[in-house]
Amino acid sequence: MKAAIIGASGEALHTIKKAHEYGLKVTALDGDPGAPGLKAADRSIVADISDEALVIETLKKEKPDFLLTVPIGRYLTTTGAANDALGLPGLSREMAVLCTDKLRFHERLKKDGLRQCRCYEWDGSRIRAAEGGACEEVESFLEKSAISFPAILKPRYGSGSRGIHMALDKEQLAGALEKTGEEPYVLEECIDGEEYGVDGAVTEKGFQMVLLRRKENTPLPARQAVGYFSVQPSEEFWQQVNGYMARAVACLGLRECLLHADIIRSAKGPFAIELSARPSGHNLHNLFTPLCTGVDMAGEYIKYRMGIPCDFAPRSTKKMMIHYFDLEGKVVYVPDREQAEETLSSGAKLLAWQCSIREGEELGRASDGHSLMGRGYFVLEGGDEASLKTQGERVKGLFLKK
């Protein structure tokens, strides 16, 4: 059997590896000739993945049995369009649009009562309330609007932390609007509460939540995730999110796909920030989630597509943390894995370690995912969340002393 992947960044390597383990031949497409996934695939095609017609014609010649999704932003829609055109199972273009167009995502979920906040479309010169509101000039909007603060201004299309502005008042919002250029944006109220991440899958049996992760974020305005803690299925909020996600999946019409979501634990219950029909990045779906739950989502989805019995139910949910190196200042010393293990208390385990920080390097504040992820990560198991956090601080402290 043959599979194809649209978008072959380093985030695609795990899926390609799992596909090879199950005997699949993999065709990978990417516009970057140096994309790591192109080197790992059986057949590599350099192609502009934003050009749906080009990708479709290319894949017609390749004749894959199905497409696999990997962490990707706006051009998840190309995978959906190719599935539609080639009559392949899984994600459709309409599903992908609802996941990557934040305005349509909001409108669809709000209609079913699953997303209650004010949301506006910004086209670079005028602003319009979601769900068919009238366009207004910025001055008029800022004078009359009832929007509450803080408010978030983010690119309308795609996913991730790119180009996000947090405004604490109308003056900051006016300044942020001036910086957006011609790219379409959405503006919405910031819902108060802790932030979580969801890994899950949709099969013919419906939605299955694999892992709920609580995020450790930096303070406003960046609110960058620097770590995740696993949440036990026995906790009440896990059950609330499971039910909420099942309703959101049905509302968006998602079927036969992997997915991840960012969720706020608000006073009124779960609130979806974003939801996308593809696996999570940042070494989550490929590393942290399998370590926590025993479920390799890419592998199980490949088995599902091949007609092999699969199971997305967590084998167990271990108490674990993945943390990125959110250090700030000059690095005095760089420990190795063995030294990191030696600093841990009895009962704590270091399950994974990757560090690309150099001695003497000057590190800035963690403000975006791209720069932070390049530094590396470590994964700990053992004890409750407070204990894991304490152990993590010990590890990071090694970089600041000889």
mmCIF file of C-alpha atoms in Angstrom:
data_model
loop_
_atom_site.group_PDB
_atom_site.id
_atom_site.type_symbol
_atom_site.label_atom_id
_atom_site.label_comp_id
_atom_site.label_asym_id
_atom_site.label_seq_id
_atom_site.Cartn_x
_atom_site.Cartn_y
_atom_site.Cartn_z
ATOM 1 C CA MET A 1 0.000 0.000 0.000
ATOM 2 C CA LYS A 2 1.038 3.606 -0.582
ATOM 3 C CA ALA A 3 0.473 6.719 1.533
ATOM 4 C CA ALA A 4 1.170 10.379 0.815
ATOM 5 C CA ILE A 5 1.995 13.283 3.114
ATOM 6 C CA ILE A 6 1.515 16.938 2.191
ATOM 7 C CA GLY A 7 4.028 19.025 4.134
ATOM 8 C CA ALA A 8 7.338 17.355 4.934
ATOM 9 C CA SER A 9 8.935 19.394 7.721
ATOM 10 C CA GLY A 10 10.779 17.720 10.578
ATOM 11 C CA GLU A 11 7.382 17.256 12.231
ATOM 12 C CA ALA A 12 6.579 14.653 9.536
ATOM 13 C CA LEU A 13 9.491 12.349 10.359
ATOM 14 C CA HIS A 14 7.697 10.348 13.043
ATOM 15 C CA THR A 15 4.723 9.593 10.807
ATOM 16 C CA ILE A 16 6.997 8.546 7.945
ATOM 17 C CA LYS A 17 8.915 6.267 10.298
ATOM 18 C CA LYS A 18 5.711 4.626 11.563
ATOM 19 C CA ALA A 19 4.443 4.205 7.996
ATOM 20 C CA HIS A 20 7.631 2.372 7.082
ATOM 21 C CA GLU A 21 7.237 0.112 10.119
ATOM 22 C CA TYR A 22 3.904 -1.029 8.680
ATOM 23 C CA GLY A 23 5.355 -1.598 5.222
ATOM 24 C CA LEU A 24 3.912 1.482 3.526
ATOM 25 C CA LYS A 25 5.616 3.306 0.686
ATOM 26 C CA VAL A 26 5.491 7.025 1.405
ATOM 27 C CA THR A 27 5.344 9.916 -1.052
ATOM 28 C CA ALA A 28 6.072 13.309 0.546
ATOM 29 C CA LEU A 29 5.409 16.736 -0.969
ATOM 30 C CA ASP A 30 6.866 20.050 0.188
ATOM 31 C CA GLY A 31 7.871 23.332 -1.381
ATOM 32 C CA ASP A 32 11.224 23.345 0.427
ATOM 33 C CA PRO A 33 13.795 21.098 -1.287
ATOM 34 C CA GLY A 34 15.610 20.761 2.045
ATOM 35 C CA ALA A 35 12.568 19.637 4.039
ATOM 36 C CA PRO A 36 13.651 16.735 6.324
ATOM 37 C CA GLY A 37 10.588 14.676 5.441
ATOM 38 C CA LEU A 38 11.547 14.639 1.765
ATOM 39 C CA LYS A 39 14.798 12.892 2.601
ATOM 40 C CA ALA A 40 13.014 10.278 4.739
ATOM 41 C CA ALA A 41 10.243 9.429 2.243
ATOM 42 C CA ASP A 42 10.406 6.749 -0.450
ATOM 43 C CA ARG A 43 9.432 9.273 -3.102
ATOM 44 C CA SER A 44 10.042 12.997 -2.678
ATOM 45 C CA ILE A 45 8.329 15.685 -4.729
ATOM 46 C CA VAL A 46 9.163 19.375 -4.457
ATOM 47 C CA ALA A 47 5.877 21.177 -5.018
ATOM 48 C CA ASP A 48 4.112 24.285 -3.761
ATOM 49 C CA ILE A 49 1.621 22.757 -1.307
ATOM 50 C CA SER A 50 -0.486 25.914 -1.358
ATOM 51 C CA ASP A 51 -1.329 25.116 -5.008
ATOM 52 C CA GLU A 52 -4.186 22.654 -4.619
ATOM 53 C CA ALA A 53 -4.558 21.964 -8.352
ATOM 54 C CA LEU A 54 -0.848 21.163 -8.699
ATOM 55 C CA VAL A 55 -0.872 18.844 -5.684
ATOM 56 C CA ILE A 56 -3.993 17.055 -6.886
ATOM 57 C CA GLU A 57 -2.586 16.451 -10.379
ATOM 58 C CA THR A 58 0.683 15.238 -8.854
ATOM 59 C CA LEU A 59 -1.070 12.786 -6.535
ATOM 60 C CA LYS A 60 -3.289 11.474 -9.328
ATOM 61 C CA LYS A 61 -0.105 10.154 -10.919
ATOM 62 C CA GLU A 62 1.165 8.715 -7.616
ATOM 63 C CA LYS A 63 -2.144 6.973 -6.796
ATOM 64 C CA PRO A 64 -1.822 6.763 -2.992
ATOM 65 C CA ASP A 65 -4.250 4.571 -1.046
ATOM 66 C CA PHE A 66 -4.683 7.309 1.559
ATOM 67 C CA LEU A 67 -3.164 10.536 2.871
ATOM 68 C CA LEU A 68 -1.624 10.977 6.311
ATOM 69 C CA THR A 69 -1.671 14.269 8.210
ATOM 70 C CA VAL A 70 1.252 15.772 10.112
ATOM 71 C CA PRO A 71 1.581 19.002 12.127
ATOM 72 C CA ILE A 72 0.921 21.781 9.616
ATOM 73 C CA GLY A 73 -0.867 25.136 9.566
ATOM 74 C CA ARG A 74 -2.989 26.772 6.900
ATOM 75 C CA TYR A 75 -2.362 24.280 4.103
ATOM 76 C CA LEU A 76 -4.048 21.427 5.868
ATOM 77 C CA THR A 77 -6.746 22.459 3.379
ATOM 78 C CA THR A 78 -4.648 21.028 0.539
ATOM 79 C CA THR A 79 -4.825 17.583 2.141
ATOM 80 C CA GLY A 80 -8.603 17.926 2.369
ATOM 81 C CA ALA A 81 -8.875 19.076 -1.247
ATOM 82 C CA ALA A 82 -6.740 16.151 -2.435
ATOM 83 C CA ASN A 83 -8.864 13.653 -0.502
ATOM 84 C CA ASP A 84 -11.998 15.105 -2.106
ATOM 85 C CA ALA A 85 -10.569 15.061 -5.629
ATOM 86 C CA LEU A 86 -9.081 11.568 -5.416
ATOM 87 C CA GLY A 87 -12.025 10.046 -3.537
ATOM 88 C CA LEU A 88 -9.824 9.129 -0.578
ATOM 89 C CA PRO A 89 -11.047 8.638 3.008
ATOM 90 C CA GLY A 90 -10.468 10.997 5.901
ATOM 91 C CA LEU A 91 -10.308 14.774 6.115
ATOM 92 C CA SER A 92 -12.313 16.793 3.562
ATOM 93 C CA ARG A 93 -11.506 20.301 2.413
ATOM 94 C CA GLU A 94 -14.571 21.695 4.197
ATOM 95 C CA MET A 95 -13.437 20.101 7.472
ATOM 96 C CA ALA A 96 -9.948 21.526 6.994
ATOM 97 C CA VAL A 97 -11.314 25.015 6.283
ATOM 98 C CA LEU A 98 -13.318 24.976 9.515
ATOM 99 C CA CYS A 99 -10.135 24.050 11.393
ATOM 100 C CA THR A 100 -7.821 26.598 9.748
ATOM 101 C CA ASP A 101 -10.142 29.591 9.260
ATOM 102 C CA LYS A 102 -10.540 30.990 12.779
ATOM 103 C CA LEU A 103 -13.532 33.133 11.827
ATOM 104 C CA ARG A 104 -15.545 30.257 10.375
ATOM 105 C CA PHE A 105 -14.439 28.037 13.257
ATOM 106 C CA HIS A 106 -15.842 30.565 15.738
ATOM 107 C CA GLU A 107 -19.076 31.075 13.832
ATOM 108 C CA ARG A 108 -19.776 27.350 13.549
ATOM 109 C CA LEU A 109 -19.119 26.573 17.225
ATOM 110 C CA LYS A 110 -20.912 29.662 18.529
ATOM 111 C CA LYS A 111 -24.037 28.685 16.608
ATOM 112 C CA ASP A 112 -24.166 25.488 18.681
ATOM 113 C CA GLY A 113 -23.379 27.276 21.943
ATOM 114 C CA LEU A 114 -19.862 25.869 22.160
ATOM 115 C CA ARG A 115 -17.959 29.134 21.947
ATOM 116 C CA GLN A 116 -19.328 32.191 23.719
ATOM 117 C CA CYS A 117 -17.237 35.335 23.197
ATOM 118 C CA ARG A 118 -17.215 38.398 20.957
ATOM 119 C CA CYS A 119 -15.254 37.844 17.754
ATOM 120 C CA TYR A 120 -14.472 40.202 14.868
ATOM 121 C CA GLU A 121 -12.931 40.024 11.404
ATOM 122 C CA TRP A 122 -10.159 42.523 10.531
ATOM 123 C CA ASP A 123 -9.148 43.001 6.878
ATOM 124 C CA GLY A 124 -6.407 45.568 7.388
ATOM 125 C CA SER A 125 -8.630 48.634 7.180
ATOM 126 C CA ARG A 126 -12.077 47.808 8.542
ATOM 127 C CA ILE A 127 -13.486 45.581 11.228
ATOM 128 C CA ARG A 128 -16.657 43.499 11.214
ATOM 129 C CA ALA A 129 -18.426 41.499 13.865
ATOM 130 C CA ALA A 130 -18.592 37.765 13.206
ATOM 131 C CA GLU A 131 -21.834 36.239 11.956
ATOM 132 C CA GLY A 132 -22.592 38.951 9.402
ATOM 133 C CA GLY A 133 -22.061 42.206 11.285
ATOM 134 C CA ALA A 134 -21.600 45.511 9.487
ATOM 135 C CA CYS A 135 -18.105 46.786 8.657
ATOM 136 C CA GLU A 136 -16.800 49.706 10.725
ATOM 137 C CA GLU A 137 -13.829 52.012 10.575
ATOM 138 C CA VAL A 138 -11.320 51.461 13.382
ATOM 139 C CA GLU A 139 -11.997 54.793 15.079
ATOM 140 C CA SER A 140 -15.734 54.100 15.253
ATOM 141 C CA PHE A 141 -15.178 50.551 16.507
ATOM 142 C CA LEU A 142 -12.782 51.615 19.254
ATOM 143 C CA GLU A 143 -15.188 54.329 20.378
ATOM 144 C CA LYS A 144 -18.383 52.245 20.456
ATOM 145 C CA SER A 145 -17.369 48.613 20.888
ATOM 146 C CA ALA A 146 -18.324 46.668 24.003
ATOM 147 C CA ILE A 147 -15.408 44.246 23.599
ATOM 148 C CA SER A 148 -13.800 43.324 26.911
ATOM 149 C CA PHE A 149 -10.060 43.232 27.562
ATOM 150 C CA PRO A 150 -7.613 41.605 27.352
ATOM 151 C CA ALA A 151 -8.348 40.859 23.706
ATOM 152 C CA ILE A 152 -6.394 38.703 21.257
ATOM 153 C CA LEU A 153 -5.597 39.648 17.669
ATOM 154 C CA LYS A 154 -4.369 36.694 15.596
ATOM 155 C CA PRO A 155 -4.045 35.724 11.913
ATOM 156 C CA ARG A 156 -7.340 34.450 10.543
ATOM 157 C CA TYR A 157 -5.774 31.498 8.733
ATOM 158 C CA GLY A 158 -3.455 28.784 9.993
ATOM 159 C CA SER A 159 -2.594 27.664 13.502
ATOM 160 C CA GLY A 160 0.040 28.131 16.182
ATOM 161 C CA SER A 161 1.453 31.208 17.900
ATOM 162 C CA ARG A 162 2.545 33.153 14.813
ATOM 163 C CA GLY A 163 1.627 36.837 14.682
ATOM 164 C CA ILE A 164 -0.465 36.950 17.843
ATOM 165 C CA HIS A 165 -1.000 40.294 19.605
ATOM 166 C CA MET A 166 -2.446 40.613 23.100
ATOM 167 C CA ALA A 167 -4.124 43.973 23.814
ATOM 168 C CA LEU A 168 -4.869 45.018 27.393
ATOM 169 C CA ASP A 169 -6.849 48.136 26.447
ATOM 170 C CA LYS A 170 -8.167 50.059 23.427
ATOM 171 C CA GLU A 171 -4.928 52.017 23.022
ATOM 172 C CA GLN A 172 -2.890 48.801 22.753
ATOM 173 C CA LEU A 173 -5.469 47.352 20.381
ATOM 174 C CA ALA A 174 -5.218 50.368 18.079
ATOM 175 C CA GLY A 175 -1.438 49.933 17.975
ATOM 176 C CA ALA A 176 -1.723 46.197 17.277
ATOM 177 C CA LEU A 177 -4.172 46.746 14.419
ATOM 178 C CA GLU A 178 -1.686 49.077 12.748
ATOM 179 C CA LYS A 179 0.983 46.343 12.748
ATOM 180 C CA THR A 180 -1.011 43.658 10.964
ATOM 181 C CA GLY A 181 -0.504 44.865 7.391
ATOM 182 C CA GLU A 182 -2.847 43.409 4.771
ATOM 183 C CA GLU A 183 -3.097 39.890 6.205
ATOM 184 C CA PRO A 184 -6.627 39.042 7.457
ATOM 185 C CA TYR A 185 -6.915 38.775 11.237
ATOM 186 C CA VAL A 186 -9.533 37.926 13.816
ATOM 187 C CA LEU A 187 -10.007 39.781 17.083
ATOM 188 C CA GLU A 188 -11.670 38.085 20.019
ATOM 189 C CA GLU A 189 -12.081 38.428 23.739
ATOM 190 C CA CYS A 190 -9.617 36.532 25.896
ATOM 191 C CA ILE A 191 -11.433 33.966 28.024
ATOM 192 C CA ASP A 192 -10.019 33.771 31.535
ATOM 193 C CA GLY A 193 -8.768 30.440 32.824
ATOM 194 C CA GLU A 194 -6.011 27.835 32.671
ATOM 195 C CA GLU A 195 -5.029 26.507 29.265
ATOM 196 C CA TYR A 196 -4.963 22.834 28.273
ATOM 197 C CA GLY A 197 -4.082 20.783 25.211
ATOM 198 C CA VAL A 198 -5.974 17.792 23.820
ATOM 199 C CA ASP A 199 -4.738 14.885 21.720
ATOM 200 C CA GLY A 200 -7.447 12.752 20.158
ATOM 201 C CA ALA A 201 -8.770 10.874 17.166
ATOM 202 C CA VAL A 202 -12.044 10.481 15.288
ATOM 203 C CA THR A 203 -12.888 7.091 13.797
ATOM 204 C CA GLU A 204 -16.101 5.405 12.717
ATOM 205 C CA LYS A 205 -16.690 4.868 16.452
ATOM 206 C CA GLY A 206 -16.636 8.625 17.102
ATOM 207 C CA PHE A 207 -14.309 10.842 19.118
ATOM 208 C CA GLN A 208 -11.669 9.279 21.371
ATOM 209 C CA MET A 209 -9.609 11.477 23.704
ATOM 210 C CA VAL A 210 -6.104 10.129 24.127
ATOM 211 C CA LEU A 211 -4.533 12.716 26.431
ATOM 212 C CA LEU A 212 -5.434 15.938 28.208
ATOM 213 C CA ARG A 213 -2.424 18.127 29.028
ATOM 214 C CA ARG A 214 -2.352 21.169 31.315
ATOM 215 C CA LYS A 215 -0.145 23.915 29.948
ATOM 216 C CA GLU A 216 2.388 25.964 31.840
ATOM 217 C CA ASN A 217 2.365 29.343 30.125
ATOM 218 C CA THR A 218 4.457 32.469 30.456
ATOM 219 C CA PRO A 219 2.536 35.544 31.731
ATOM 220 C CA LEU A 220 0.608 37.926 29.491
ATOM 221 C CA PRO A 221 1.049 39.232 26.888
ATOM 222 C CA ALA A 222 3.116 36.374 25.360
ATOM 223 C CA ARG A 223 1.372 33.451 27.121
ATOM 224 C CA GLN A 224 3.792 31.012 25.491
ATOM 225 C CA ALA A 225 3.530 27.341 26.494
ATOM 226 C CA VAL A 226 6.792 26.243 28.145
ATOM 227 C CA GLY A 227 5.608 22.918 29.569
ATOM 228 C CA TYR A 228 2.765 20.380 29.773
ATOM 229 C CA PHE A 229 1.523 18.150 32.590
ATOM 230 C CA SER A 230 -0.595 15.052 31.994
ATOM 231 C CA VAL A 231 -4.112 15.060 33.457
ATOM 232 C CA GLN A 232 -5.629 11.874 34.854
ATOM 233 C CA PRO A 233 -8.852 10.550 33.223
ATOM 234 C CA SER A 234 -10.330 10.237 36.725
ATOM 235 C CA GLU A 235 -10.385 14.029 37.121
ATOM 236 C CA GLU A 236 -13.711 15.779 36.602
ATOM 237 C CA PHE A 237 -12.322 18.280 34.098
ATOM 238 C CA TRP A 238 -11.006 15.425 31.918
ATOM 239 C CA GLN A 239 -14.568 14.139 31.683
ATOM 240 C CA GLN A 240 -15.921 17.624 30.915
ATOM 241 C CA VAL A 241 -13.406 18.123 28.104
ATOM 242 C CA ASN A 242 -14.149 14.680 26.680
ATOM 243 C CA GLY A 243 -17.848 15.521 26.394
ATOM 244 C CA TYR A 244 -17.189 19.021 25.058
ATOM 245 C CA MET A 245 -14.781 17.741 22.410
ATOM 246 C CA ALA A 246 -17.252 15.102 21.251
ATOM 247 C CA ARG A 247 -19.849 17.865 20.717
ATOM 248 C CA ALA A 248 -17.330 20.124 18.952
ATOM 249 C CA VAL A 249 -16.249 17.308 16.630
ATOM 250 C CA ALA A 250 -19.878 16.642 15.708
ATOM 251 C CA CYS A 251 -20.534 20.363 15.205
ATOM 252 C CA LEU A 252 -17.566 20.714 12.834
ATOM 253 C CA GLY A 253 -18.453 17.506 11.005
ATOM 254 C CA LEU A 254 -15.020 15.967 11.581
ATOM 255 C CA ARG A 255 -14.569 12.308 10.706
ATOM 256 C CA GLU A 256 -11.720 9.788 10.406
ATOM 257 C CA CYS A 257 -8.860 12.060 11.440
ATOM 258 C CA LEU A 258 -6.351 12.772 14.148
ATOM 259 C CA LEU A 259 -6.837 16.029 15.997
ATOM 260 C CA HIS A 260 -5.463 18.341 18.631
ATOM 261 C CA ALA A 261 -7.049 21.286 20.404
ATOM 262 C CA ASP A 262 -6.221 24.125 22.773
ATOM 263 C CA ILE A 263 -8.813 24.475 25.531
ATOM 264 C CA ILE A 264 -9.459 27.060 28.261
ATOM 265 C CA ARG A 265 -10.785 25.873 31.617
ATOM 266 C CA SER A 266 -13.186 28.768 32.100
ATOM 267 C CA ALA A 267 -15.660 29.406 34.887
ATOM 268 C CA LYS A 268 -18.393 28.160 32.545
ATOM 269 C CA GLY A 269 -16.555 25.007 31.472
ATOM 270 C CA PRO A 270 -14.304 24.089 28.519
ATOM 271 C CA PHE A 271 -13.795 26.681 25.783
ATOM 272 C CA ALA A 272 -11.974 25.851 22.536
ATOM 273 C CA ILE A 273 -9.292 28.321 21.490
ATOM 274 C CA GLU A 274 -8.417 26.296 18.399
ATOM 275 C CA LEU A 275 -9.050 22.790 17.097
ATOM 276 C CA SER A 276 -7.321 21.229 14.105
ATOM 277 C CA ALA A 277 -7.716 17.903 12.315
ATOM 278 C CA ARG A 278 -4.069 16.879 12.487
ATOM 279 C CA PRO A 279 -1.690 15.740 15.239
ATOM 280 C CA SER A 280 -0.014 18.088 17.717
ATOM 281 C CA GLY A 281 3.523 19.341 17.185
ATOM 282 C CA HIS A 282 6.302 20.353 19.586
ATOM 283 C CA ASN A 283 7.243 16.727 20.365
ATOM 284 C CA LEU A 284 3.821 15.991 21.803
ATOM 285 C CA HIS A 285 2.055 13.453 19.548
ATOM 286 C CA ASN A 286 5.314 11.733 18.628
ATOM 287 C CA LEU A 287 6.961 11.625 22.074
ATOM 288 C CA PHE A 288 5.074 12.884 25.120
ATOM 289 C CA THR A 289 1.681 11.364 24.333
ATOM 290 C CA PRO A 290 3.054 7.846 23.610
ATOM 291 C CA LEU A 291 5.196 7.986 26.763
ATOM 292 C CA CYS A 292 2.193 9.054 28.863
ATOM 293 C CA THR A 293 -0.493 6.800 27.444
ATOM 294 C CA GLY A 294 1.138 3.993 25.478
ATOM 295 C CA VAL A 295 -0.761 5.216 22.395
ATOM 296 C CA ASP A 296 1.210 6.224 19.310
ATOM 297 C CA MET A 297 -1.475 8.180 17.480
ATOM 298 C CA ALA A 298 0.307 8.148 14.120
ATOM 299 C CA GLY A 299 0.800 4.392 14.303
ATOM 300 C CA GLU A 300 -2.785 3.686 15.349
ATOM 301 C CA TYR A 301 -4.174 5.898 12.572
ATOM 302 C CA ILE A 302 -1.998 4.129 10.006
ATOM 303 C CA LYS A 303 -3.381 0.793 11.222
ATOM 304 C CA TYR A 304 -6.909 2.228 11.022
ATOM 305 C CA ARG A 305 -6.388 3.259 7.389
ATOM 306 C CA MET A 306 -4.838 -0.122 6.530
ATOM 307 C CA GLY A 307 -7.745 -2.048 8.028
ATOM 308 C CA ILE A 308 -5.612 -3.444 10.864
ATOM 309 C CA PRO A 309 -7.227 -3.521 14.348
ATOM 310 C CA CYS A 310 -6.314 -0.325 16.190
ATOM 311 C CA ASP A 311 -6.970 1.155 19.612
ATOM 312 C CA PHE A 312 -6.742 4.824 20.626
ATOM 313 C CA ALA A 313 -7.769 4.156 24.247
ATOM 314 C CA PRO A 314 -4.980 5.072 26.712
ATOM 315 C CA ARG A 315 -3.285 1.981 28.163
ATOM 316 C CA SER A 316 -2.712 4.103 31.283
ATOM 317 C CA THR A 317 -2.056 7.788 31.924
ATOM 318 C CA LYS A 318 1.232 8.291 33.718
ATOM 319 C CA LYS A 319 1.978 11.385 35.807
ATOM 320 C CA MET A 320 4.435 13.127 33.536
ATOM 321 C CA MET A 321 5.725 16.497 32.389
ATOM 322 C CA ILE A 322 7.431 17.694 29.230
ATOM 323 C CA HIS A 323 9.290 20.965 29.657
ATOM 324 C CA TYR A 324 11.109 23.180 27.213
ATOM 325 C CA PHE A 325 14.152 25.224 28.201
ATOM 326 C CA ASP A 326 12.525 28.575 29.029
ATOM 327 C CA LEU A 327 15.799 29.968 30.394
ATOM 328 C CA GLU A 328 16.623 33.650 30.238
ATOM 329 C CA GLY A 329 20.071 35.225 30.388
ATOM 330 C CA LYS A 330 23.578 33.941 29.843
ATOM 331 C CA VAL A 331 24.076 30.178 30.054
ATOM 332 C CA VAL A 332 26.887 29.446 32.524
ATOM 333 C CA TYR A 333 27.041 25.674 32.057
ATOM 334 C CA VAL A 334 25.349 23.013 29.928
ATOM 335 C CA PRO A 335 24.705 19.715 31.754
ATOM 336 C CA ASP A 336 24.387 16.358 30.026
ATOM 337 C CA ARG A 337 21.621 13.821 30.539
ATOM 338 C CA GLU A 338 23.481 11.955 33.270
ATOM 339 C CA GLN A 339 23.961 15.128 35.308
ATOM 340 C CA ALA A 340 20.285 15.988 34.906
ATOM 341 C CA GLU A 341 19.337 12.542 36.222
ATOM 342 C CA GLU A 342 21.631 12.914 39.217
ATOM 343 C CA THR A 343 19.900 16.113 40.358
ATOM 344 C CA LEU A 344 16.472 14.437 40.590
ATOM 345 C CA SER A 345 14.957 13.243 43.864
ATOM 346 C CA SER A 346 14.297 9.564 44.460
ATOM 347 C CA GLY A 347 11.243 8.362 42.533
ATOM 348 C CA ALA A 348 11.559 10.863 39.681
ATOM 349 C CA LYS A 349 12.651 9.575 36.277
ATOM 350 C CA LEU A 350 14.138 11.395 33.304
ATOM 351 C CA LEU A 351 12.549 9.703 30.287
ATOM 352 C CA ALA A 352 13.758 11.949 27.469
ATOM 353 C CA TRP A 353 16.426 14.613 27.027
ATOM 354 C CA GLN A 354 17.335 16.763 24.054
ATOM 355 C CA CYS A 355 19.364 19.928 24.491
ATOM 356 C CA SER A 356 20.890 22.161 21.823
ATOM 357 C CA ILE A 357 21.854 25.049 24.145
ATOM 358 C CA ARG A 358 25.524 26.079 24.119
ATOM 359 C CA GLU A 359 27.656 27.304 27.016
ATOM 360 C CA GLY A 360 27.947 31.083 26.994
ATOM 361 C CA GLU A 361 24.805 31.494 24.882
ATOM 362 C CA GLU A 362 22.614 34.480 25.696
ATOM 363 C CA LEU A 363 18.988 33.375 25.831
ATOM 364 C CA GLY A 364 16.079 35.795 25.506
ATOM 365 C CA ARG A 365 12.667 35.531 27.100
ATOM 366 C CA ALA A 366 10.488 32.708 25.775
ATOM 367 C CA SER A 367 8.032 34.656 23.626
ATOM 368 C CA ASP A 368 7.280 32.351 20.683
ATOM 369 C CA GLY A 369 7.239 28.633 19.966
ATOM 370 C CA HIS A 370 9.736 28.700 17.105
ATOM 371 C CA SER A 371 12.702 29.992 19.117
ATOM 372 C CA LEU A 372 11.804 28.023 22.250
ATOM 373 C CA MET A 373 11.460 24.621 20.553
ATOM 374 C CA GLY A 374 14.902 24.940 19.002
ATOM 375 C CA ARG A 375 16.488 24.817 22.465
ATOM 376 C CA GLY A 376 15.263 21.306 23.271
ATOM 377 C CA TYR A 377 13.196 19.620 25.970
ATOM 378 C CA PHE A 378 13.160 17.059 28.758
ATOM 379 C CA VAL A 379 10.466 14.662 29.998
ATOM 380 C CA LEU A 380 10.014 13.684 33.649
ATOM 381 C CA GLU A 381 7.840 11.056 35.336
ATOM 382 C CA GLY A 382 6.977 10.672 39.006
ATOM 383 C CA GLY A 383 4.902 12.345 41.696
ATOM 384 C CA ASP A 384 2.182 14.948 41.397
ATOM 385 C CA GLU A 385 2.300 18.110 39.299
ATOM 386 C CA ALA A 386 3.902 20.200 42.053
ATOM 387 C CA SER A 387 6.643 17.610 42.501
ATOM 388 C CA LEU A 388 7.293 17.393 38.760
ATOM 389 C CA LYS A 389 7.570 21.161 38.559
ATOM 390 C CA THR A 390 10.055 21.229 41.453
ATOM 391 C CA GLN A 391 12.175 18.568 39.749
ATOM 392 C CA GLY A 392 12.044 20.526 36.510
ATOM 393 C CA GLU A 393 13.334 23.657 38.221
ATOM 394 C CA ARG A 394 16.270 21.640 39.577
ATOM 395 C CA VAL A 395 17.160 20.512 36.080
ATOM 396 C CA LYS A 396 16.960 24.014 34.629
ATOM 397 C CA GLY A 397 18.989 25.364 37.533
ATOM 398 C CA LEU A 398 21.974 23.313 36.386
ATOM 399 C CA PHE A 399 22.434 25.712 33.462
ATOM 400 C CA LEU A 400 23.016 28.658 35.777
ATOM 401 C CA LYS A 401 25.875 27.355 37.929
ATOM 402 C CA LYS A 402 29.168 25.488 37.512
#
